[in-house]
Amino acid sequence: MDKIKMTTPIVEMDGDEMTRILWQMIKDNLLLPYIDLKTEYYDLGLEYRDQTDDKVTTDSAFATKKYKVAVKCATITPNAARVKEYNLKEMWKSPNGTIRAILDGTVFRAPIVVKGIDPCVVNWKKPITIARHAYGDVYKGSEMKIPGAGKVELVYTSADGTESRELVHNFDSPGIVQGMHNINGSIDSFARSCFNYALDTKQDLWFATKDTISKKYDHTFKDIFQDIFDAEYENLFKEAGIEYFYTLIDDAVARVMKSEGGYIWACKNYDGDVMSDMISSAFGSLAMMTSVLVSPDGDFEYEAAHGTVQRHYYKHLKGEETSTNSVATIFAWTGALRKRGELDDNQELAAFADKLEKATIDTIEAGEMTKDLALITTIKKPTVLNSEEFIKAIATRL
Ligand code: NAP
Ligand code: MG
């Protein structure tokens, strides 16, 4: 059999621990036998990040701007314990944070739905994708504890020195205060990424804030979305047969619970943080959640939503058997291959991505799965496979 040819490389960002082990197994068993795989390889494993003073992370992000499609393995975000464990020169920043800052993107997270792993919400039939704005608000807030009576104001000093003020509160007893901000340019990028992703995946887009209460802050989000939609996307949405729908956040939450899924839910930073954990756990498992960073220029970086599965890795190092779920990492690869196929008009490559996803889902639906899924499936007497057996079972179907 001839291998599928590629014209443009995908940026490959290797990672850490158990997911690094799965990464190689996936390539060896599911990709290299079928594809003449062209990647530009960046080793984002913590050791090499440390050796290069984290330059490799920056380089990989710029390569993504060049080639437009990347696939990333989970990576360690160092904390004090990791600095010791890996004898690091510095507590390097989160690679995802670095890449996101360079690509200025929005993160879309979607569950992989299979029969036998049923969502807790019985009417959810299709995936719900969360789009989280990843800049500002409470994540870049300033806070004060107010010790007693006194006045708190917001003060804006413009470049020419003119001041404007807004009273926050006249305290007559101790309390707390918080100031937060966002930037129109960042909201603009967020909106465009959401509209583009909706068109790309042919799904409706929902957006919600609390604009009735927050008449300037949240209302600005609403207005920026609406202005861009009216000026640039209304017709494109009509042609694609999809809808943009704005409502209040509490109404959105109520509608989400009653819906059957199948749309993108755009959330402000805090809402997205909270709601993505609700959605992923209600759909079954973090190991069945994909994540893609989409930049306003149309660069795509695919990854699994989970981390490096450290506990399993330590078992693996001790020579013990692991049963780590590789589905989200496989879907990161298929997402990237399909996108590469679309951009290069390489139908064979895009079709391969579909087949690999189908083989993966069919394997689980036939009752062959890793331990995490076996614990929650409604399938009777599932066969629990180890990390490698599961990937081989998919290869057999493929
Ligand atoms: P984690 O890797 O997501 O794993 C937490 C737990 O969830 C695991 O111990 C395991 O539970 C379960 N789990 C997650 N993925 C699984 C899979 N594919 N198959 C089976 N079970 C799975 O989070 P963590 O252990 O807290 O973090 C480890 C490292 O990952 C950290 O250094 C963190 O910085 C990094 N991280 C990276 C990313 C990223 O690169 N995007 C995201 C999050 C975290 P059981 O142990 O009960 O089986
Ligand atoms: Mg969170």
Short mmCIF file of C-alpha atoms and ligand atoms in Angstrom, two decimals:
data_model
loop_
_atom_site.label_atom_id
_atom_site.label_comp_id
_atom_site.label_asym_id
_atom_site.label_seq_id
_atom_site.Cartn_x
_atom_site.Cartn_y
_atom_site.Cartn_z
CA MET A 1 0.00 0.00 0.00
CA ASP A 2 1.28 3.47 -0.88
CA LYS A 3 1.57 5.84 2.03
CA ILE A 4 -0.45 9.05 2.02
CA LYS A 5 1.71 11.97 0.90
CA MET A 6 1.82 15.36 2.58
CA THR A 7 2.90 18.63 0.97
CA THR A 8 3.24 20.98 3.95
CA PRO A 9 4.52 19.98 7.39
CA ILE A 10 2.56 20.03 10.62
CA VAL A 11 4.32 21.57 13.62
CA GLU A 12 4.85 18.71 16.06
CA MET A 13 5.29 19.69 19.72
CA ASP A 14 6.38 16.73 21.78
CA GLY A 15 5.78 16.76 25.53
CA ASP A 16 6.25 15.04 28.87
CA GLU A 17 5.70 11.96 30.97
CA MET A 18 2.93 9.45 30.12
CA THR A 19 1.61 11.48 27.22
CA ARG A 20 5.10 11.48 25.69
CA ILE A 21 5.04 7.67 25.82
CA LEU A 22 1.57 7.60 24.20
CA TRP A 23 2.76 10.10 21.58
CA GLN A 24 5.39 7.70 20.28
CA MET A 25 3.00 4.72 20.37
CA ILE A 26 0.41 6.66 18.38
CA LYS A 27 2.96 7.64 15.76
CA ASP A 28 4.40 4.13 15.48
CA ASN A 29 1.10 2.24 15.36
CA LEU A 30 -1.46 4.60 13.90
CA LEU A 31 0.30 7.20 11.75
CA LEU A 32 3.68 6.16 10.33
CA PRO A 33 2.43 2.92 8.71
CA TYR A 34 -0.11 4.91 6.65
CA ILE A 35 1.25 8.42 6.17
CA ASP A 36 4.48 9.75 4.79
CA LEU A 37 4.39 12.01 7.83
CA LYS A 38 5.91 15.44 7.38
CA THR A 39 6.36 17.33 10.61
CA GLU A 40 8.63 20.06 11.87
CA TYR A 41 9.57 18.62 15.26
CA TYR A 42 9.93 20.68 18.44
CA ASP A 43 10.75 18.93 21.68
CA LEU A 44 8.75 20.72 24.39
CA GLY A 45 9.72 18.06 26.93
CA LEU A 46 10.79 19.87 30.10
CA GLU A 47 14.46 18.82 29.82
CA TYR A 48 14.88 20.36 26.39
CA ARG A 49 12.90 23.47 27.34
CA ASP A 50 15.38 23.92 30.19
CA GLN A 51 18.39 23.31 27.92
CA THR A 52 17.19 25.93 25.43
CA ASP A 53 16.06 28.42 28.13
CA ASP A 54 12.53 27.80 26.83
CA LYS A 55 13.44 29.14 23.38
CA VAL A 56 12.10 25.92 21.85
CA THR A 57 8.59 26.86 23.03
CA THR A 58 8.73 30.29 21.43
CA ASP A 59 10.20 28.78 18.24
CA SER A 60 7.39 26.24 18.04
CA ALA A 61 4.78 29.00 18.36
CA PHE A 62 6.38 31.01 15.54
CA ALA A 63 6.55 27.85 13.42
CA THR A 64 2.78 27.51 14.00
CA LYS A 65 2.30 31.01 12.59
CA LYS A 66 4.31 29.90 9.56
CA TYR A 67 2.68 26.52 8.87
CA LYS A 68 -0.77 27.30 10.39
CA VAL A 69 -1.27 23.83 11.90
CA ALA A 70 0.31 22.34 15.03
CA VAL A 71 -0.27 19.31 17.22
CA LYS A 72 0.89 19.44 20.83
CA CYS A 73 1.50 16.76 23.43
CA ALA A 74 0.71 17.60 27.07
CA THR A 75 3.59 19.30 28.86
CA ILE A 76 4.61 19.89 32.46
CA THR A 77 4.03 23.40 33.77
CA PRO A 78 6.83 23.59 36.31
CA ASN A 79 6.14 24.33 39.97
CA ALA A 80 8.61 24.25 42.88
CA ALA A 81 8.50 20.43 43.01
CA ARG A 82 9.31 20.14 39.29
CA VAL A 83 12.19 22.61 39.56
CA LYS A 84 13.72 20.19 42.07
CA GLU A 85 12.76 17.01 40.22
CA TYR A 86 14.27 18.18 36.91
CA ASN A 87 16.98 20.38 38.42
CA LEU A 88 15.72 23.32 36.36
CA LYS A 89 17.55 26.58 35.80
CA GLU A 90 14.28 28.46 36.27
CA MET A 91 10.59 27.85 36.90
CA TRP A 92 9.73 28.14 33.20
CA LYS A 93 6.31 29.50 32.28
CA SER A 94 3.44 27.34 31.10
CA PRO A 95 4.12 26.42 27.43
CA ASN A 96 0.42 26.79 26.70
CA GLY A 97 0.47 30.31 28.13
CA THR A 98 3.52 31.22 26.02
CA ILE A 99 2.03 29.79 22.84
CA ARG A 100 -1.34 31.44 23.51
CA ALA A 101 0.32 34.82 24.06
CA ILE A 102 2.12 34.58 20.70
CA LEU A 103 -0.85 33.28 18.71
CA ASP A 104 -3.40 35.50 20.55
CA GLY A 105 -5.89 32.72 20.30
CA THR A 106 -9.09 31.40 21.80
CA VAL A 107 -9.27 27.88 23.22
CA PHE A 108 -12.11 25.63 22.06
CA ARG A 109 -12.78 22.48 24.06
CA ALA A 110 -15.11 19.75 22.86
CA PRO A 111 -15.98 16.34 24.30
CA ILE A 112 -15.61 13.22 22.14
CA VAL A 113 -18.98 11.53 22.29
CA VAL A 114 -19.21 7.72 22.12
CA LYS A 115 -22.09 5.32 22.73
CA GLY A 116 -21.73 3.65 26.08
CA ILE A 117 -20.13 6.68 27.77
CA ASP A 118 -23.31 8.62 28.40
CA PRO A 119 -23.43 12.24 29.51
CA CYS A 120 -24.97 12.84 32.94
CA VAL A 121 -27.43 15.20 31.25
CA VAL A 122 -29.67 12.75 29.42
CA ASN A 123 -30.85 15.15 26.71
CA TRP A 124 -27.28 16.00 25.58
CA LYS A 125 -26.95 14.09 22.31
CA LYS A 126 -24.20 16.09 20.62
CA PRO A 127 -20.99 17.66 21.93
CA ILE A 128 -21.04 21.12 23.46
CA THR A 129 -17.91 23.09 22.60
CA ILE A 130 -16.74 25.74 25.06
CA ALA A 131 -14.85 28.74 23.66
CA ARG A 132 -13.02 30.48 26.48
CA HIS A 133 -11.66 34.00 26.21
CA ALA A 134 -8.18 33.67 27.65
CA TYR A 135 -7.33 37.27 28.54
CA GLY A 136 -8.12 39.62 31.41
CA ASP A 137 -11.09 40.16 33.72
CA VAL A 138 -10.59 38.71 37.18
CA TYR A 139 -7.43 36.86 36.01
CA LYS A 140 -5.66 40.20 35.69
CA GLY A 141 -7.51 41.94 38.51
CA SER A 142 -6.17 44.16 41.29
CA GLU A 143 -7.71 43.79 44.70
CA MET A 144 -7.67 45.57 48.04
CA LYS A 145 -8.96 44.85 51.48
CA ILE A 146 -10.59 48.00 52.79
CA PRO A 147 -9.82 48.32 56.50
CA GLY A 148 -12.58 50.74 57.45
CA ALA A 149 -14.54 53.85 56.58
CA GLY A 150 -13.43 55.65 53.39
CA LYS A 151 -14.15 56.22 49.74
CA VAL A 152 -13.04 53.97 46.85
CA GLU A 153 -12.96 55.36 43.30
CA LEU A 154 -11.84 54.24 39.88
CA VAL A 155 -9.47 56.85 38.44
CA TYR A 156 -8.48 57.00 34.78
CA THR A 157 -5.61 59.34 33.93
CA SER A 158 -5.39 59.84 30.19
CA ALA A 159 -2.08 60.36 28.35
CA ASP A 160 -2.53 64.15 28.53
CA GLY A 161 -3.11 64.01 32.29
CA THR A 162 -6.88 64.53 32.35
CA GLU A 163 -8.58 62.54 35.08
CA SER A 164 -12.00 60.97 35.16
CA ARG A 165 -13.45 59.27 38.24
CA GLU A 166 -16.18 56.84 39.09
CA LEU A 167 -17.24 56.13 42.65
CA VAL A 168 -17.04 52.45 43.55
CA HIS A 169 -18.33 52.72 47.11
CA ASN A 170 -18.40 54.93 50.16
CA PHE A 171 -17.37 52.48 52.86
CA ASP A 172 -18.52 53.04 56.42
CA SER A 173 -17.09 49.71 57.62
CA PRO A 174 -14.39 47.22 56.44
CA GLY A 175 -14.85 45.53 53.06
CA ILE A 176 -13.17 44.43 49.85
CA VAL A 177 -12.73 45.90 46.39
CA GLN A 178 -11.57 44.63 43.02
CA GLY A 179 -10.56 46.37 39.80
CA MET A 180 -10.34 44.47 36.53
CA HIS A 181 -9.95 45.23 32.87
CA ASN A 182 -10.09 43.98 29.35
CA ILE A 183 -8.90 45.36 26.02
CA ASN A 184 -11.13 45.94 23.00
CA GLY A 185 -8.51 44.40 20.70
CA SER A 186 -8.50 41.19 22.70
CA ILE A 187 -12.31 40.99 22.72
CA ASP A 188 -12.24 41.63 18.98
CA SER A 189 -9.82 38.69 18.45
CA PHE A 190 -11.96 36.50 20.68
CA ALA A 191 -15.07 37.33 18.66
CA ARG A 192 -13.38 36.65 15.32
CA SER A 193 -11.93 33.34 16.51
CA CYS A 194 -15.41 32.27 17.63
CA PHE A 195 -17.12 33.30 14.39
CA ASN A 196 -14.40 31.60 12.31
CA TYR A 197 -14.56 28.42 14.36
CA ALA A 198 -18.35 28.30 14.06
CA LEU A 199 -18.03 28.57 10.27
CA ASP A 200 -15.24 26.03 10.25
CA THR A 201 -17.21 23.43 12.21
CA LYS A 202 -20.67 24.44 10.91
CA GLN A 203 -22.13 24.86 14.38
CA ASP A 204 -24.28 27.61 15.88
CA LEU A 205 -22.51 30.06 18.17
CA TRP A 206 -23.95 31.14 21.51
CA PHE A 207 -22.52 34.00 23.52
CA ALA A 208 -23.67 35.27 26.89
CA THR A 209 -22.66 37.89 29.45
CA LYS A 210 -24.39 39.81 32.21
CA ASP A 211 -24.86 43.01 30.21
CA THR A 212 -28.08 44.00 31.96
CA ILE A 213 -26.15 44.48 35.22
CA SER A 214 -22.72 45.34 33.80
CA LYS A 215 -23.88 48.07 31.42
CA LYS A 216 -20.41 49.17 30.32
CA TYR A 217 -18.07 46.23 30.92
CA ASP A 218 -20.11 43.24 29.77
CA HIS A 219 -22.08 45.40 27.37
CA THR A 220 -18.85 46.16 25.51
CA PHE A 221 -18.33 42.43 24.94
CA LYS A 222 -21.87 42.14 23.60
CA ASP A 223 -21.47 45.19 21.34
CA ILE A 224 -18.10 44.15 19.90
CA PHE A 225 -19.44 40.70 19.05
CA GLN A 226 -22.58 42.15 17.47
CA ASP A 227 -20.76 44.84 15.46
CA ILE A 228 -18.30 42.36 13.98
CA PHE A 229 -21.06 39.86 13.27
CA ASP A 230 -23.27 42.42 11.50
CA ALA A 231 -20.41 43.86 9.45
CA GLU A 232 -18.54 40.72 8.44
CA TYR A 233 -20.19 37.44 9.32
CA GLU A 234 -23.97 37.69 8.96
CA ASN A 235 -24.00 36.59 5.33
CA LEU A 236 -21.36 33.91 5.83
CA PHE A 237 -23.43 32.43 8.65
CA LYS A 238 -26.56 32.49 6.48
CA GLU A 239 -24.74 30.69 3.67
CA ALA A 240 -23.44 28.09 6.12
CA GLY A 241 -26.93 27.63 7.60
CA ILE A 242 -25.80 28.48 11.13
CA GLU A 243 -26.85 31.07 13.69
CA TYR A 244 -25.26 33.54 16.09
CA PHE A 245 -27.29 33.85 19.24
CA TYR A 246 -26.72 36.25 22.17
CA THR A 247 -28.43 35.94 25.52
CA LEU A 248 -27.87 36.59 29.23
CA ILE A 249 -25.50 34.21 30.99
CA ASP A 250 -28.15 32.84 33.36
CA ASP A 251 -30.53 32.24 30.47
CA ALA A 252 -27.70 30.53 28.57
CA VAL A 253 -26.99 28.17 31.48
CA ALA A 254 -30.67 27.21 31.66
CA ARG A 255 -30.86 26.64 27.89
CA VAL A 256 -27.64 24.60 27.85
CA MET A 257 -29.10 22.16 30.37
CA LYS A 258 -32.26 21.72 28.27
CA SER A 259 -30.49 21.55 24.91
CA GLU A 260 -29.37 18.56 22.90
CA GLY A 261 -25.91 20.05 22.32
CA GLY A 262 -24.21 20.55 18.98
CA TYR A 263 -23.17 24.22 19.32
CA ILE A 264 -20.30 26.41 20.47
CA TRP A 265 -20.75 28.29 23.72
CA ALA A 266 -18.49 31.34 23.87
CA CYS A 267 -17.68 32.34 27.43
CA LYS A 268 -15.86 35.20 29.09
CA ASN A 269 -12.69 34.11 30.87
CA TYR A 270 -14.19 33.20 34.26
CA ASP A 271 -17.37 31.69 32.83
CA GLY A 272 -15.27 29.54 30.50
CA ASP A 273 -13.01 28.36 33.31
CA VAL A 274 -15.96 27.23 35.40
CA MET A 275 -18.25 25.95 32.66
CA SER A 276 -15.62 23.91 30.82
CA ASP A 277 -15.07 21.77 33.91
CA MET A 278 -18.82 21.30 34.26
CA ILE A 279 -19.18 20.30 30.60
CA SER A 280 -16.19 17.94 30.55
CA SER A 281 -17.12 16.09 33.72
CA ALA A 282 -20.78 15.87 32.67
CA PHE A 283 -19.72 14.32 29.35
CA GLY A 284 -17.77 11.63 31.18
CA SER A 285 -14.03 12.15 31.27
CA LEU A 286 -11.20 14.64 30.83
CA ALA A 287 -9.46 11.96 28.77
CA MET A 288 -12.25 12.33 26.16
CA MET A 289 -11.89 16.08 25.69
CA THR A 290 -10.09 17.76 22.81
CA SER A 291 -8.77 21.25 22.80
CA VAL A 292 -7.78 23.53 19.95
CA LEU A 293 -6.28 26.98 20.06
CA VAL A 294 -7.47 29.10 17.13
CA SER A 295 -5.78 32.42 16.39
CA PRO A 296 -7.58 35.34 14.73
CA ASP A 297 -5.27 34.78 11.70
CA GLY A 298 -6.52 31.20 11.34
CA ASP A 299 -3.65 29.27 12.94
CA PHE A 300 -4.71 26.03 14.65
CA GLU A 301 -2.96 24.23 17.49
CA TYR A 302 -4.54 20.91 18.56
CA GLU A 303 -4.01 19.11 21.87
CA ALA A 304 -5.63 16.94 24.50
CA ALA A 305 -7.35 18.80 27.34
CA HIS A 306 -5.71 16.67 30.05
CA GLY A 307 -2.20 16.87 31.46
CA THR A 308 0.80 14.53 31.35
CA VAL A 309 -0.87 11.91 33.60
CA GLN A 310 2.04 11.94 36.04
CA ARG A 311 0.75 9.19 38.34
CA HIS A 312 0.56 6.71 35.45
CA TYR A 313 4.04 7.71 34.28
CA TYR A 314 5.60 6.86 37.63
CA LYS A 315 3.94 3.44 37.45
CA HIS A 316 5.29 3.04 33.92
CA LEU A 317 8.80 3.94 35.13
CA LYS A 318 8.54 1.24 37.80
CA GLY A 319 7.74 -1.25 35.06
CA GLU A 320 4.10 -1.56 36.09
CA GLU A 321 1.32 -1.82 33.53
CA THR A 322 -0.66 1.33 32.76
CA SER A 323 -4.06 1.79 31.21
CA THR A 324 -3.87 5.39 30.06
CA ASN A 325 -6.50 6.68 27.67
CA SER A 326 -4.94 7.97 24.43
CA VAL A 327 -8.19 9.09 22.75
CA ALA A 328 -7.77 12.85 23.27
CA THR A 329 -4.17 12.69 22.03
CA ILE A 330 -5.22 10.66 18.97
CA PHE A 331 -7.92 13.25 18.25
CA ALA A 332 -5.35 16.03 18.57
CA TRP A 333 -3.46 14.33 15.74
CA THR A 334 -6.58 13.72 13.64
CA GLY A 335 -7.65 17.35 14.15
CA ALA A 336 -4.29 18.56 12.88
CA LEU A 337 -4.15 16.08 9.98
CA ARG A 338 -7.68 16.97 8.86
CA LYS A 339 -6.94 20.70 9.02
CA ARG A 340 -3.68 20.17 7.09
CA GLY A 341 -5.66 18.16 4.54
CA GLU A 342 -8.25 20.94 4.20
CA LEU A 343 -5.69 23.73 3.85
CA ASP A 344 -3.59 21.79 1.30
CA ASP A 345 -6.60 20.35 -0.52
CA ASN A 346 -5.27 16.89 0.39
CA GLN A 347 -8.47 14.85 0.56
CA GLU A 348 -6.72 11.58 1.24
CA LEU A 349 -5.15 13.03 4.38
CA ALA A 350 -8.45 14.47 5.64
CA ALA A 351 -10.18 11.16 4.92
CA PHE A 352 -7.50 9.30 6.87
CA ALA A 353 -8.23 11.52 9.89
CA ASP A 354 -11.93 10.57 9.67
CA LYS A 355 -11.07 6.87 9.45
CA LEU A 356 -8.73 6.98 12.41
CA GLU A 357 -11.39 8.73 14.52
CA LYS A 358 -13.97 6.17 13.47
CA ALA A 359 -11.64 3.27 14.28
CA THR A 360 -11.05 4.80 17.72
CA ILE A 361 -14.74 5.28 18.48
CA ASP A 362 -15.65 1.84 17.08
CA THR A 363 -13.05 0.22 19.33
CA ILE A 364 -14.62 1.74 22.44
CA GLU A 365 -18.16 1.03 21.27
CA ALA A 366 -17.15 -2.61 20.72
CA GLY A 367 -16.32 -2.73 24.44
CA GLU A 368 -12.52 -2.47 24.22
CA MET A 369 -11.33 0.44 26.31
CA THR A 370 -8.93 1.76 28.94
CA LYS A 371 -9.65 1.52 32.65
CA ASP A 372 -10.91 5.09 33.12
CA LEU A 373 -13.73 4.44 30.63
CA ALA A 374 -14.43 0.89 31.80
CA LEU A 375 -15.30 2.39 35.21
CA ILE A 376 -18.03 4.62 33.79
CA THR A 377 -19.34 2.80 30.72
CA THR A 378 -22.85 1.42 30.38
CA ILE A 379 -21.48 -1.34 28.11
CA LYS A 380 -21.75 -4.70 29.88
CA LYS A 381 -18.48 -6.53 30.64
CA PRO A 382 -16.04 -4.23 28.83
CA THR A 383 -12.55 -5.51 28.01
CA VAL A 384 -10.00 -3.41 29.89
CA LEU A 385 -6.86 -2.91 27.82
CA ASN A 386 -3.50 -1.50 28.80
CA SER A 387 -2.12 1.64 27.14
CA GLU A 388 -0.45 -0.21 24.29
CA GLU A 389 -3.13 -2.86 23.75
CA PHE A 390 -5.74 -0.13 23.31
CA ILE A 391 -3.72 1.59 20.58
CA LYS A 392 -3.09 -1.78 18.91
CA ALA A 393 -6.81 -2.58 19.04
CA ILE A 394 -7.46 0.68 17.18
CA ALA A 395 -4.72 -0.18 14.67
CA THR A 396 -6.39 -3.53 14.00
CA ARG A 397 -9.70 -1.82 13.18
CA LEU A 398 -7.97 0.86 11.13
P1 NAP B 1 -3.61 15.12 34.50
O1 NAP B 1 -2.39 14.75 33.77
O2 NAP B 1 -4.72 15.67 33.69
O3 NAP B 1 -4.12 13.85 35.31
C1 NAP B 1 -4.94 13.92 36.46
C2 NAP B 1 -5.64 12.58 36.67
O4 NAP B 1 -6.71 12.46 35.76
C3 NAP B 1 -4.75 11.38 36.41
O5 NAP B 1 -3.98 11.04 37.52
C4 NAP B 1 -5.76 10.35 36.01
O6 NAP B 1 -6.47 9.84 37.14
C5 NAP B 1 -6.76 11.15 35.21
N1 NAP B 1 -6.40 11.23 33.78
C6 NAP B 1 -6.06 12.35 33.08
N2 NAP B 1 -5.82 12.05 31.81
C7 NAP B 1 -6.00 10.71 31.69
C8 NAP B 1 -5.88 9.79 30.61
N3 NAP B 1 -5.53 10.21 29.39
N4 NAP B 1 -6.15 8.49 30.84
C9 NAP B 1 -6.51 8.06 32.06
N5 NAP B 1 -6.64 8.88 33.11
C10 NAP B 1 -6.38 10.19 32.94
O7 NAP B 1 -3.26 16.19 35.61
P2 NAP B 1 -2.07 16.17 36.69
O8 NAP B 1 -1.58 14.77 36.95
O9 NAP B 1 -2.59 16.99 37.78
O10 NAP B 1 -0.94 16.98 36.01
C11 NAP B 1 0.24 16.38 35.49
C12 NAP B 1 1.03 17.42 34.74
O11 NAP B 1 0.31 17.84 33.61
C13 NAP B 1 1.35 18.66 35.55
O12 NAP B 1 2.76 18.86 35.57
C14 NAP B 1 0.66 19.80 34.80
O13 NAP B 1 1.48 20.94 34.76
C15 NAP B 1 0.49 19.23 33.43
N6 NAP B 1 -0.70 19.74 32.67
C16 NAP B 1 -0.49 20.01 31.38
C17 NAP B 1 -1.54 20.40 30.57
C18 NAP B 1 -1.28 20.70 29.13
O14 NAP B 1 -0.17 20.53 28.65
N7 NAP B 1 -2.27 21.10 28.39
C19 NAP B 1 -2.82 20.50 31.11
C20 NAP B 1 -3.01 20.17 32.45
C21 NAP B 1 -1.93 19.78 33.23
P3 NAP B 1 -6.03 8.52 37.96
O15 NAP B 1 -4.65 8.81 38.45
O16 NAP B 1 -7.06 8.47 39.03
O17 NAP B 1 -6.06 7.36 37.02
MG MG B 2 -10.36 25.65 35.70
#
